């Protein structure tokens, strides 16, 4: 770990070597440990440490970028020179508003000493419990356990100064028999929130109950979605339309429906980079504080998240959502409001439908409505008369996620955190949807 004083000193040193009109520098540093397992045994334990400087140089209305992980004086100087050289090669962008002015850098709690200091032995103990549970039921277990630290810092010639450090812990489990599979995933910035025995039981139970799946006819079904599947819905909505650039370019699912009730009243979705209930990052790579943004309130679609560039186009303030060094603004610490039903109650209220653990290999089919295609995976079951009857073979779907959320008939009472590696998180409940369109079956 670099630490706040050393990280900011490194960036100040880098800034002093820039000759551009304006410069900002973003530091991203990771110190992560990873334990992989398969066949009910650990097969790999690795560690990864890296610190990368991302430089943005401004010459008039021209921007240039450069990246380096060589933090020697010579390495930094080369990056500064490359960024300025690249800026001078670029055409002018009349819409560029300049680098953002400094704002007070917020602080959020996202540090857990147990996660930061987690050893390979501790990860092995977690994985060992998973493997033992799988082997006891004749299953092949596989997956990965990752722990560590991420630091970010921003310094600019406009006076921006910001630093944040957070910890990370995550466990992914796949369990398999000859003709079934189960899956579970847990993540948090707190190590003690990874309930690995419970996650192992969840993955094992799905694979055991999923043995000998039966074919089912494609078509429209009522579905009860586990929170893993709901995570996929929110991630797609974020990637394909919650950012202002997509809205401005007319390719967002929000286009044409902002200010209208396009989803069920029970659906509220927001992004909050400062909430410790997710994986908080309090400012973006430009050093702008991340604001809470209500993208959907009681089914009404509001506006998207902004970075400095898109905010200038719309005449508003940046919401602090430039998540990556290059690319559009993105919502990445997303929440959905829970309801008042247990998963068991959602199933019990379903006359005939499907219970789905998660979606897999989902891809965008059409921007408007966020129409996605993908498959079910790792635990799909038929519901009849309020009870799970038997497992079914996985299905392929083509479905508008916006339309699906307009048909919400029940919302789970417990929102669970899903960490998609470091940098993107959702806290989501289970959902019951009136209809979901399945177009094919697996072999």
Short mmCIF file of C-alpha atoms in Angstrom, two decimals:
data_model
loop_
_atom_site.label_atom_id
_atom_site.label_comp_id
_atom_site.label_asym_id
_atom_site.label_seq_id
_atom_site.Cartn_x
_atom_site.Cartn_y
_atom_site.Cartn_z
CA UNK A 1 0.00 0.00 0.00
CA UNK A 2 1.26 3.47 -0.90
CA UNK A 3 -0.60 5.57 1.69
CA UNK A 4 -2.16 9.01 1.38
CA UNK A 5 0.90 11.18 1.97
CA UNK A 6 3.11 9.21 -0.41
CA UNK A 7 0.40 8.96 -3.08
CA UNK A 8 -0.28 12.70 -3.13
CA UNK A 9 3.44 13.45 -3.02
CA UNK A 10 3.96 11.21 -6.04
CA UNK A 11 1.27 13.04 -7.98
CA UNK A 12 2.60 16.46 -6.96
CA UNK A 13 6.03 15.40 -8.22
CA UNK A 14 4.48 14.25 -11.49
CA UNK A 15 2.52 17.49 -11.86
CA UNK A 16 5.71 19.52 -11.43
CA UNK A 17 7.14 17.79 -14.51
CA UNK A 18 4.25 18.79 -16.78
CA UNK A 19 4.64 21.68 -19.24
CA UNK A 20 1.07 21.51 -20.57
CA UNK A 21 -1.39 24.40 -20.09
CA UNK A 22 -3.51 22.22 -17.83
CA UNK A 23 -2.85 18.75 -16.42
CA UNK A 24 -4.61 16.28 -14.20
CA UNK A 25 -3.22 12.98 -13.00
CA UNK A 26 -5.15 10.00 -11.68
CA UNK A 27 -3.43 7.31 -9.64
CA UNK A 28 -4.94 3.84 -9.46
CA UNK A 29 -3.16 1.34 -7.23
CA UNK A 30 -4.10 -2.23 -6.36
CA UNK A 31 -2.62 -4.79 -3.99
CA UNK A 32 -4.71 -7.94 -4.39
CA UNK A 33 -4.41 -11.61 -3.47
CA UNK A 34 -6.26 -14.35 -5.36
CA UNK A 35 -6.87 -18.02 -4.54
CA UNK A 36 -8.40 -20.14 -7.31
CA UNK A 37 -9.82 -23.63 -6.88
CA UNK A 38 -11.24 -26.40 -9.07
CA UNK A 39 -11.87 -30.11 -8.66
CA UNK A 40 -12.39 -29.53 -4.92
CA UNK A 41 -8.81 -28.33 -4.47
CA UNK A 42 -6.80 -25.11 -4.60
CA UNK A 43 -4.71 -24.96 -7.74
CA UNK A 44 -3.43 -21.38 -7.73
CA UNK A 45 -2.52 -18.67 -5.27
CA UNK A 46 -1.21 -15.39 -6.66
CA UNK A 47 -0.73 -11.79 -5.62
CA UNK A 48 -0.85 -8.69 -7.79
CA UNK A 49 0.44 -5.21 -7.05
CA UNK A 50 0.49 -2.30 -9.46
CA UNK A 51 0.32 1.48 -9.43
CA UNK A 52 -0.61 3.30 -12.61
CA UNK A 53 -0.46 7.01 -13.40
CA UNK A 54 -3.04 8.23 -15.91
CA UNK A 55 -2.14 11.66 -17.30
CA UNK A 56 -4.40 14.10 -19.13
CA UNK A 57 -2.75 17.11 -20.76
CA UNK A 58 -4.69 20.09 -22.13
CA UNK A 59 -3.47 22.52 -24.77
CA UNK A 60 -6.25 24.98 -25.57
CA UNK A 61 -9.16 22.81 -26.65
CA UNK A 62 -6.96 19.80 -27.35
CA UNK A 63 -6.59 16.83 -25.01
CA UNK A 64 -3.91 14.17 -24.88
CA UNK A 65 -3.51 11.18 -22.59
CA UNK A 66 -0.74 8.87 -21.48
CA UNK A 67 -0.43 6.03 -18.98
CA UNK A 68 2.55 4.57 -17.15
CA UNK A 69 3.38 2.37 -14.21
CA UNK A 70 6.99 3.52 -14.24
CA UNK A 71 7.00 5.95 -11.31
CA UNK A 72 10.66 6.90 -11.58
CA UNK A 73 11.41 10.49 -12.54
CA UNK A 74 12.32 9.40 -16.07
CA UNK A 75 9.17 7.29 -16.40
CA UNK A 76 6.93 10.10 -15.20
CA UNK A 77 8.65 12.66 -17.42
CA UNK A 78 8.14 10.45 -20.48
CA UNK A 79 4.44 10.12 -19.65
CA UNK A 80 4.04 13.88 -19.25
CA UNK A 81 5.79 14.54 -22.53
CA UNK A 82 3.73 11.88 -24.31
CA UNK A 83 0.44 13.32 -23.00
CA UNK A 84 1.34 16.83 -24.19
CA UNK A 85 2.59 15.53 -27.54
CA UNK A 86 -0.64 13.60 -28.02
CA UNK A 87 -2.68 16.69 -27.16
CA UNK A 88 -0.92 18.73 -29.84
CA UNK A 89 -1.70 16.02 -32.40
CA UNK A 90 -5.44 16.03 -31.64
CA UNK A 91 -8.05 18.24 -33.32
CA UNK A 92 -9.66 20.92 -31.20
CA UNK A 93 -12.84 19.99 -29.35
CA UNK A 94 -14.92 23.19 -29.11
CA UNK A 95 -17.20 21.56 -26.50
CA UNK A 96 -14.38 20.82 -24.04
CA UNK A 97 -15.10 22.91 -20.92
CA UNK A 98 -11.64 22.61 -19.34
CA UNK A 99 -10.60 20.60 -16.32
CA UNK A 100 -12.94 20.76 -13.32
CA UNK A 101 -12.39 23.19 -10.49
CA UNK A 102 -11.46 21.75 -7.08
CA UNK A 103 -14.16 20.76 -4.62
CA UNK A 104 -13.76 19.45 -1.07
CA UNK A 105 -12.87 15.76 -1.29
CA UNK A 106 -15.35 13.70 0.73
CA UNK A 107 -14.38 10.79 2.96
CA UNK A 108 -16.29 7.53 3.27
CA UNK A 109 -15.77 4.45 5.40
CA UNK A 110 -14.61 1.57 3.23
CA UNK A 111 -11.55 0.22 5.02
CA UNK A 112 -11.43 -3.12 6.82
CA UNK A 113 -8.11 -4.18 8.32
CA UNK A 114 -9.06 -7.86 8.15
CA UNK A 115 -9.61 -7.63 4.40
CA UNK A 116 -6.44 -5.61 3.89
CA UNK A 117 -4.32 -8.08 5.85
CA UNK A 118 -6.06 -11.26 4.67
CA UNK A 119 -3.44 -13.98 4.15
CA UNK A 120 -3.34 -16.89 1.69
CA UNK A 121 -3.94 -19.17 4.68
CA UNK A 122 -7.19 -17.37 5.56
CA UNK A 123 -8.39 -17.57 1.96
CA UNK A 124 -7.42 -21.27 1.92
CA UNK A 125 -9.53 -21.88 5.02
CA UNK A 126 -12.51 -20.25 3.33
CA UNK A 127 -12.01 -22.23 0.14
CA UNK A 128 -11.47 -25.44 2.11
CA UNK A 129 -14.93 -25.17 3.67
CA UNK A 130 -16.46 -24.66 0.22
CA UNK A 131 -14.68 -27.69 -1.22
CA UNK A 132 -15.61 -29.94 1.70
CA UNK A 133 -19.29 -29.07 1.37
CA UNK A 134 -19.25 -29.75 -2.36
CA UNK A 135 -17.37 -33.03 -2.03
CA UNK A 136 -19.80 -34.26 0.64
CA UNK A 137 -22.57 -34.19 -1.98
CA UNK A 138 -20.48 -35.61 -4.80
CA UNK A 139 -20.06 -32.26 -6.54
CA UNK A 140 -17.10 -30.67 -8.28
CA UNK A 141 -16.49 -27.20 -6.86
CA UNK A 142 -14.59 -24.38 -8.53
CA UNK A 143 -14.21 -20.65 -8.13
CA UNK A 144 -12.04 -17.91 -6.72
CA UNK A 145 -11.51 -15.92 -3.54
CA UNK A 146 -9.99 -12.44 -3.83
CA UNK A 147 -9.01 -9.94 -1.14
CA UNK A 148 -6.99 -6.77 -1.04
CA UNK A 149 -6.71 -3.01 -1.24
CA UNK A 150 -7.35 -0.37 -3.88
CA UNK A 151 -6.13 3.23 -3.64
CA UNK A 152 -7.05 6.14 -5.87
CA UNK A 153 -5.80 9.72 -5.90
CA UNK A 154 -6.25 12.76 -8.15
CA UNK A 155 -4.15 15.93 -8.44
CA UNK A 156 -4.58 18.67 -11.05
CA UNK A 157 -3.12 22.00 -12.06
CA UNK A 158 -6.53 23.52 -11.20
CA UNK A 159 -5.98 22.63 -7.54
CA UNK A 160 -7.81 19.30 -7.23
CA UNK A 161 -6.44 17.12 -4.41
CA UNK A 162 -8.22 13.90 -3.47
CA UNK A 163 -7.32 10.48 -2.02
CA UNK A 164 -9.27 7.36 -1.10
CA UNK A 165 -8.36 3.83 -0.02
CA UNK A 166 -10.76 0.91 0.20
CA UNK A 167 -10.61 -2.81 0.86
CA UNK A 168 -12.16 -5.64 -1.12
CA UNK A 169 -13.20 -9.22 -0.43
CA UNK A 170 -15.04 -11.51 -2.83
CA UNK A 171 -15.87 -15.19 -3.26
CA UNK A 172 -17.34 -16.88 -6.35
CA UNK A 173 -18.45 -20.52 -6.23
CA UNK A 174 -19.59 -22.91 -8.96
CA UNK A 175 -20.72 -26.44 -8.07
CA UNK A 176 -21.35 -29.14 -10.68
CA UNK A 177 -22.69 -32.66 -11.02
CA UNK A 178 -22.95 -34.59 -14.27
CA UNK A 179 -26.07 -32.68 -15.33
CA UNK A 180 -26.59 -29.78 -12.93
CA UNK A 181 -24.83 -26.73 -11.54
CA UNK A 182 -25.15 -24.26 -8.70
CA UNK A 183 -23.67 -20.84 -8.15
CA UNK A 184 -23.15 -18.31 -5.39
CA UNK A 185 -21.26 -15.06 -5.03
CA UNK A 186 -20.45 -12.86 -2.09
CA UNK A 187 -18.59 -9.58 -1.86
CA UNK A 188 -17.97 -6.66 0.46
CA UNK A 189 -15.30 -4.27 1.65
CA UNK A 190 -15.62 -6.07 5.00
CA UNK A 191 -14.14 -9.57 5.18
CA UNK A 192 -16.51 -10.74 7.93
CA UNK A 193 -19.50 -10.08 5.65
CA UNK A 194 -18.38 -12.93 3.38
CA UNK A 195 -20.46 -15.76 4.90
CA UNK A 196 -18.59 -18.47 3.02
CA UNK A 197 -20.27 -21.46 4.72
CA UNK A 198 -23.69 -20.07 3.74
CA UNK A 199 -22.51 -19.29 0.20
CA UNK A 200 -21.20 -22.85 -0.10
CA UNK A 201 -24.55 -24.26 1.07
CA UNK A 202 -26.36 -22.07 -1.44
CA UNK A 203 -24.24 -23.26 -4.37
CA UNK A 204 -24.38 -26.90 -3.26
CA UNK A 205 -28.15 -26.82 -2.74
CA UNK A 206 -28.76 -25.41 -6.24
CA UNK A 207 -26.66 -28.17 -7.84
CA UNK A 208 -28.24 -30.95 -5.76
CA UNK A 209 -31.81 -29.79 -6.42
CA UNK A 210 -30.94 -29.16 -10.06
CA UNK A 211 -30.01 -32.74 -10.92
CA UNK A 212 -31.80 -34.32 -13.88
CA UNK A 213 -33.37 -31.14 -15.34
CA UNK A 214 -36.39 -31.58 -17.57
CA UNK A 215 -37.04 -29.79 -20.88
CA UNK A 216 -39.60 -27.03 -21.00
CA UNK A 217 -41.34 -25.23 -23.86
CA UNK A 218 -40.07 -21.70 -24.59
CA UNK A 219 -42.51 -18.82 -24.25
CA UNK A 220 -43.57 -16.13 -21.79
CA UNK A 221 -43.34 -17.06 -18.13
CA UNK A 222 -43.79 -15.35 -14.82
CA UNK A 223 -40.36 -15.36 -13.20
CA UNK A 224 -38.93 -15.07 -9.72
CA UNK A 225 -35.39 -13.75 -10.06
CA UNK A 226 -32.70 -14.30 -7.48
CA UNK A 227 -30.65 -11.18 -6.72
CA UNK A 228 -27.87 -12.39 -9.04
CA UNK A 229 -30.21 -12.11 -12.02
CA UNK A 230 -31.42 -8.69 -10.84
CA UNK A 231 -27.78 -7.60 -10.67
CA UNK A 232 -27.47 -8.43 -14.37
CA UNK A 233 -30.49 -6.24 -15.14
CA UNK A 234 -29.08 -3.23 -13.30
CA UNK A 235 -25.61 -3.69 -14.76
CA UNK A 236 -27.08 -3.70 -18.29
CA UNK A 237 -29.24 -0.65 -17.58
CA UNK A 238 -26.12 1.14 -16.37
CA UNK A 239 -23.88 0.16 -19.27
CA UNK A 240 -26.47 0.86 -21.95
CA UNK A 241 -28.04 4.07 -20.89
CA UNK A 242 -27.62 5.50 -17.39
CA UNK A 243 -24.72 7.68 -18.54
CA UNK A 244 -25.34 11.10 -20.07
CA UNK A 245 -23.20 10.49 -23.16
CA UNK A 246 -25.50 7.70 -24.31
CA UNK A 247 -28.53 9.93 -23.73
CA UNK A 248 -26.98 12.85 -25.62
CA UNK A 249 -26.12 10.56 -28.55
CA UNK A 250 -29.64 9.12 -28.67
CA UNK A 251 -28.64 5.53 -27.92
CA UNK A 252 -29.79 5.18 -24.32
CA UNK A 253 -32.83 3.25 -23.13
CA UNK A 254 -33.72 6.48 -21.30
CA UNK A 255 -34.24 8.34 -24.58
CA UNK A 256 -37.87 9.29 -25.09
CA UNK A 257 -39.04 8.10 -21.66
CA UNK A 258 -37.38 10.58 -19.27
CA UNK A 259 -40.00 12.05 -16.99
CA UNK A 260 -42.45 9.23 -17.70
CA UNK A 261 -43.48 6.23 -15.66
CA UNK A 262 -41.90 3.42 -17.68
CA UNK A 263 -41.45 0.93 -14.82
CA UNK A 264 -43.51 -0.35 -11.92
CA UNK A 265 -44.10 2.04 -9.02
CA UNK A 266 -42.22 -0.42 -6.82
CA UNK A 267 -38.99 0.22 -8.75
CA UNK A 268 -36.58 2.87 -7.48
CA UNK A 269 -32.93 2.80 -8.62
CA UNK A 270 -30.16 5.16 -7.59
CA UNK A 271 -26.39 5.50 -7.57
CA UNK A 272 -24.58 6.60 -4.43
CA UNK A 273 -20.79 6.51 -4.42
CA UNK A 274 -20.67 7.59 -0.79
CA UNK A 275 -22.81 4.81 0.65
CA UNK A 276 -20.91 2.26 2.77
CA UNK A 277 -23.68 -0.25 2.00
CA UNK A 278 -22.15 -0.73 -1.46
CA UNK A 279 -18.52 -0.53 -2.53
CA UNK A 280 -18.05 3.21 -2.00
CA UNK A 281 -15.72 5.44 -4.00
CA UNK A 282 -16.41 9.06 -2.97
CA UNK A 283 -15.06 10.89 -6.05
CA UNK A 284 -14.45 10.12 -9.70
CA UNK A 285 -11.23 10.01 -11.71
CA UNK A 286 -11.50 13.78 -12.28
CA UNK A 287 -11.62 14.34 -8.52
CA UNK A 288 -15.27 15.45 -8.61
CA UNK A 289 -17.34 14.27 -5.60
CA UNK A 290 -19.84 11.56 -6.55
CA UNK A 291 -23.39 12.74 -5.92
CA UNK A 292 -26.35 10.52 -5.19
CA UNK A 293 -28.38 10.35 -8.41
CA UNK A 294 -31.95 9.00 -8.54
CA UNK A 295 -32.18 7.41 -11.99
CA UNK A 296 -35.63 5.86 -11.40
CA UNK A 297 -38.06 6.96 -8.69
CA UNK A 298 -41.26 4.99 -8.14
CA UNK A 299 -41.11 3.85 -11.76
CA UNK A 300 -40.47 7.33 -13.21
CA UNK A 301 -37.30 7.56 -15.29
CA UNK A 302 -35.22 10.60 -14.32
CA UNK A 303 -31.93 11.83 -15.76
CA UNK A 304 -28.57 10.10 -16.21
CA UNK A 305 -25.24 10.51 -14.41
CA UNK A 306 -22.68 13.03 -15.70
CA UNK A 307 -18.99 13.72 -15.96
CA UNK A 308 -17.58 17.22 -16.48
CA UNK A 309 -17.79 17.04 -20.28
CA UNK A 310 -21.39 15.82 -20.58
CA UNK A 311 -22.54 18.15 -17.81
CA UNK A 312 -21.25 21.13 -19.78
CA UNK A 313 -23.28 20.03 -22.81
CA UNK A 314 -26.48 19.98 -20.76
CA UNK A 315 -25.72 23.08 -18.72
CA UNK A 316 -25.70 21.19 -15.40
CA UNK A 317 -23.11 20.25 -12.79
CA UNK A 318 -21.11 17.05 -13.00
CA UNK A 319 -22.44 14.31 -10.72
CA UNK A 320 -18.93 12.85 -10.38
CA UNK A 321 -19.37 9.73 -12.50
CA UNK A 322 -16.29 9.58 -14.69
CA UNK A 323 -15.50 6.04 -13.56
CA UNK A 324 -12.58 5.21 -15.85
CA UNK A 325 -9.66 7.19 -17.23
CA UNK A 326 -11.09 6.99 -20.76
CA UNK A 327 -14.77 6.52 -21.58
CA UNK A 328 -18.25 7.84 -20.80
CA UNK A 329 -19.74 8.53 -17.36
CA UNK A 330 -21.15 5.45 -15.68
CA UNK A 331 -23.21 4.60 -12.60
CA UNK A 332 -21.22 2.00 -10.69
CA UNK A 333 -22.49 1.83 -7.09
CA UNK A 334 -26.15 1.12 -7.77
CA UNK A 335 -29.00 0.39 -5.41
CA UNK A 336 -32.56 -0.87 -5.88
CA UNK A 337 -35.12 -0.29 -3.16
CA UNK A 338 -36.20 -3.53 -1.42
CA UNK A 339 -39.83 -4.48 -0.83
CA UNK A 340 -41.71 -6.51 1.75
CA UNK A 341 -41.72 -10.10 0.45
CA UNK A 342 -39.42 -13.00 1.17
CA UNK A 343 -38.23 -15.11 -1.75
CA UNK A 344 -40.43 -17.90 -0.41
CA UNK A 345 -43.46 -15.58 -0.53
CA UNK A 346 -42.64 -14.54 -4.09
CA UNK A 347 -42.55 -18.22 -5.09
CA UNK A 348 -45.70 -19.06 -3.12
CA UNK A 349 -47.64 -16.32 -4.94
CA UNK A 350 -46.75 -17.78 -8.36
CA UNK A 351 -49.24 -20.17 -9.95
CA UNK A 352 -46.90 -21.18 -12.76
CA UNK A 353 -43.52 -19.74 -13.59
CA UNK A 354 -39.78 -20.10 -13.28
CA UNK A 355 -37.33 -19.51 -10.46
CA UNK A 356 -34.02 -18.27 -11.93
CA UNK A 357 -30.69 -18.06 -10.15
CA UNK A 358 -28.82 -15.93 -12.66
CA UNK A 359 -28.38 -14.89 -16.27
CA UNK A 360 -25.30 -15.68 -18.32
CA UNK A 361 -23.63 -14.29 -21.44
CA UNK A 362 -26.14 -11.46 -21.78
CA UNK A 363 -25.68 -9.11 -24.72
CA UNK A 364 -27.47 -6.02 -25.98
CA UNK A 365 -29.92 -6.59 -28.85
CA UNK A 366 -31.43 -3.10 -29.05
CA UNK A 367 -30.73 0.12 -27.18
CA UNK A 368 -34.32 1.29 -26.89
CA UNK A 369 -35.92 -0.54 -24.00
CA UNK A 370 -32.56 -2.14 -23.23
CA UNK A 371 -33.49 -5.33 -25.08
CA UNK A 372 -31.09 -8.05 -23.99
CA UNK A 373 -30.47 -11.64 -25.07
CA UNK A 374 -28.87 -14.26 -22.86
CA UNK A 375 -29.38 -17.53 -21.03
CA UNK A 376 -30.36 -18.79 -17.62
CA UNK A 377 -27.70 -20.72 -15.73
CA UNK A 378 -26.77 -22.59 -12.55
CA UNK A 379 -30.21 -23.30 -11.15
CA UNK A 380 -33.46 -22.85 -13.09
CA UNK A 381 -36.63 -24.41 -11.65
CA UNK A 382 -40.31 -24.75 -12.56
CA UNK A 383 -42.82 -23.23 -10.14
CA UNK A 384 -46.33 -24.71 -10.00
CA UNK A 385 -49.06 -23.83 -7.52
CA UNK A 386 -46.66 -21.82 -5.41
CA UNK A 387 -44.02 -24.51 -5.06
CA UNK A 388 -40.79 -25.39 -6.83
CA UNK A 389 -41.58 -28.64 -8.67
CA UNK A 390 -38.41 -29.68 -10.47
CA UNK A 391 -35.36 -28.30 -12.30
CA UNK A 392 -35.63 -27.40 -15.97
CA UNK A 393 -33.05 -27.13 -18.70
CA UNK A 394 -31.66 -23.67 -19.24
CA UNK A 395 -33.44 -21.31 -21.59
CA UNK A 396 -32.38 -18.50 -23.92
CA UNK A 397 -34.28 -15.23 -23.67
CA UNK A 398 -34.77 -12.01 -25.63
CA UNK A 399 -36.37 -9.42 -23.39
CA UNK A 400 -36.58 -5.67 -22.82
CA UNK A 401 -35.31 -5.07 -19.31
CA UNK A 402 -37.33 -1.86 -19.13
CA UNK A 403 -40.54 -3.71 -20.00
CA UNK A 404 -39.64 -6.47 -17.56
CA UNK A 405 -39.34 -3.95 -14.73
CA UNK A 406 -42.67 -2.44 -15.73
CA UNK A 407 -44.21 -5.79 -14.81
CA UNK A 408 -42.85 -6.16 -11.28
CA UNK A 409 -45.35 -8.03 -9.12
CA UNK A 410 -43.25 -8.36 -5.99
CA UNK A 411 -39.96 -7.17 -4.52
CA UNK A 412 -37.79 -9.06 -2.06
CA UNK A 413 -37.39 -7.67 1.42
CA UNK A 414 -33.62 -8.13 1.53
CA UNK A 415 -31.24 -6.26 -0.77
CA UNK A 416 -27.93 -8.07 -1.18
CA UNK A 417 -24.59 -6.70 -2.34
CA UNK A 418 -23.10 -8.05 -5.55
CA UNK A 419 -19.52 -6.99 -6.31
CA UNK A 420 -18.51 -7.45 -9.92
CA UNK A 421 -14.78 -7.41 -9.21
CA UNK A 422 -13.30 -4.10 -8.06
CA UNK A 423 -15.15 -1.04 -9.31
CA UNK A 424 -18.78 -2.03 -9.97
CA UNK A 425 -21.34 -2.97 -7.34
CA UNK A 426 -25.08 -3.35 -6.96
CA UNK A 427 -27.23 -3.89 -3.87
CA UNK A 428 -30.42 -5.52 -5.12
CA UNK A 429 -33.40 -7.58 -3.93
CA UNK A 430 -35.07 -10.56 -5.54
CA UNK A 431 -37.91 -9.73 -7.94
CA UNK A 432 -41.08 -11.32 -9.26
CA UNK A 433 -41.86 -10.25 -12.84
CA UNK A 434 -45.21 -10.80 -14.53
CA UNK A 435 -43.68 -12.02 -17.79
CA UNK A 436 -40.32 -12.75 -19.32
CA UNK A 437 -39.86 -13.90 -22.91
CA UNK A 438 -37.90 -17.11 -23.54
CA UNK A 439 -37.09 -17.90 -27.14
CA UNK A 440 -35.20 -21.19 -27.01
CA UNK A 441 -33.87 -24.04 -24.90
CA UNK A 442 -30.42 -25.53 -24.36
CA UNK A 443 -29.56 -29.07 -25.39
#
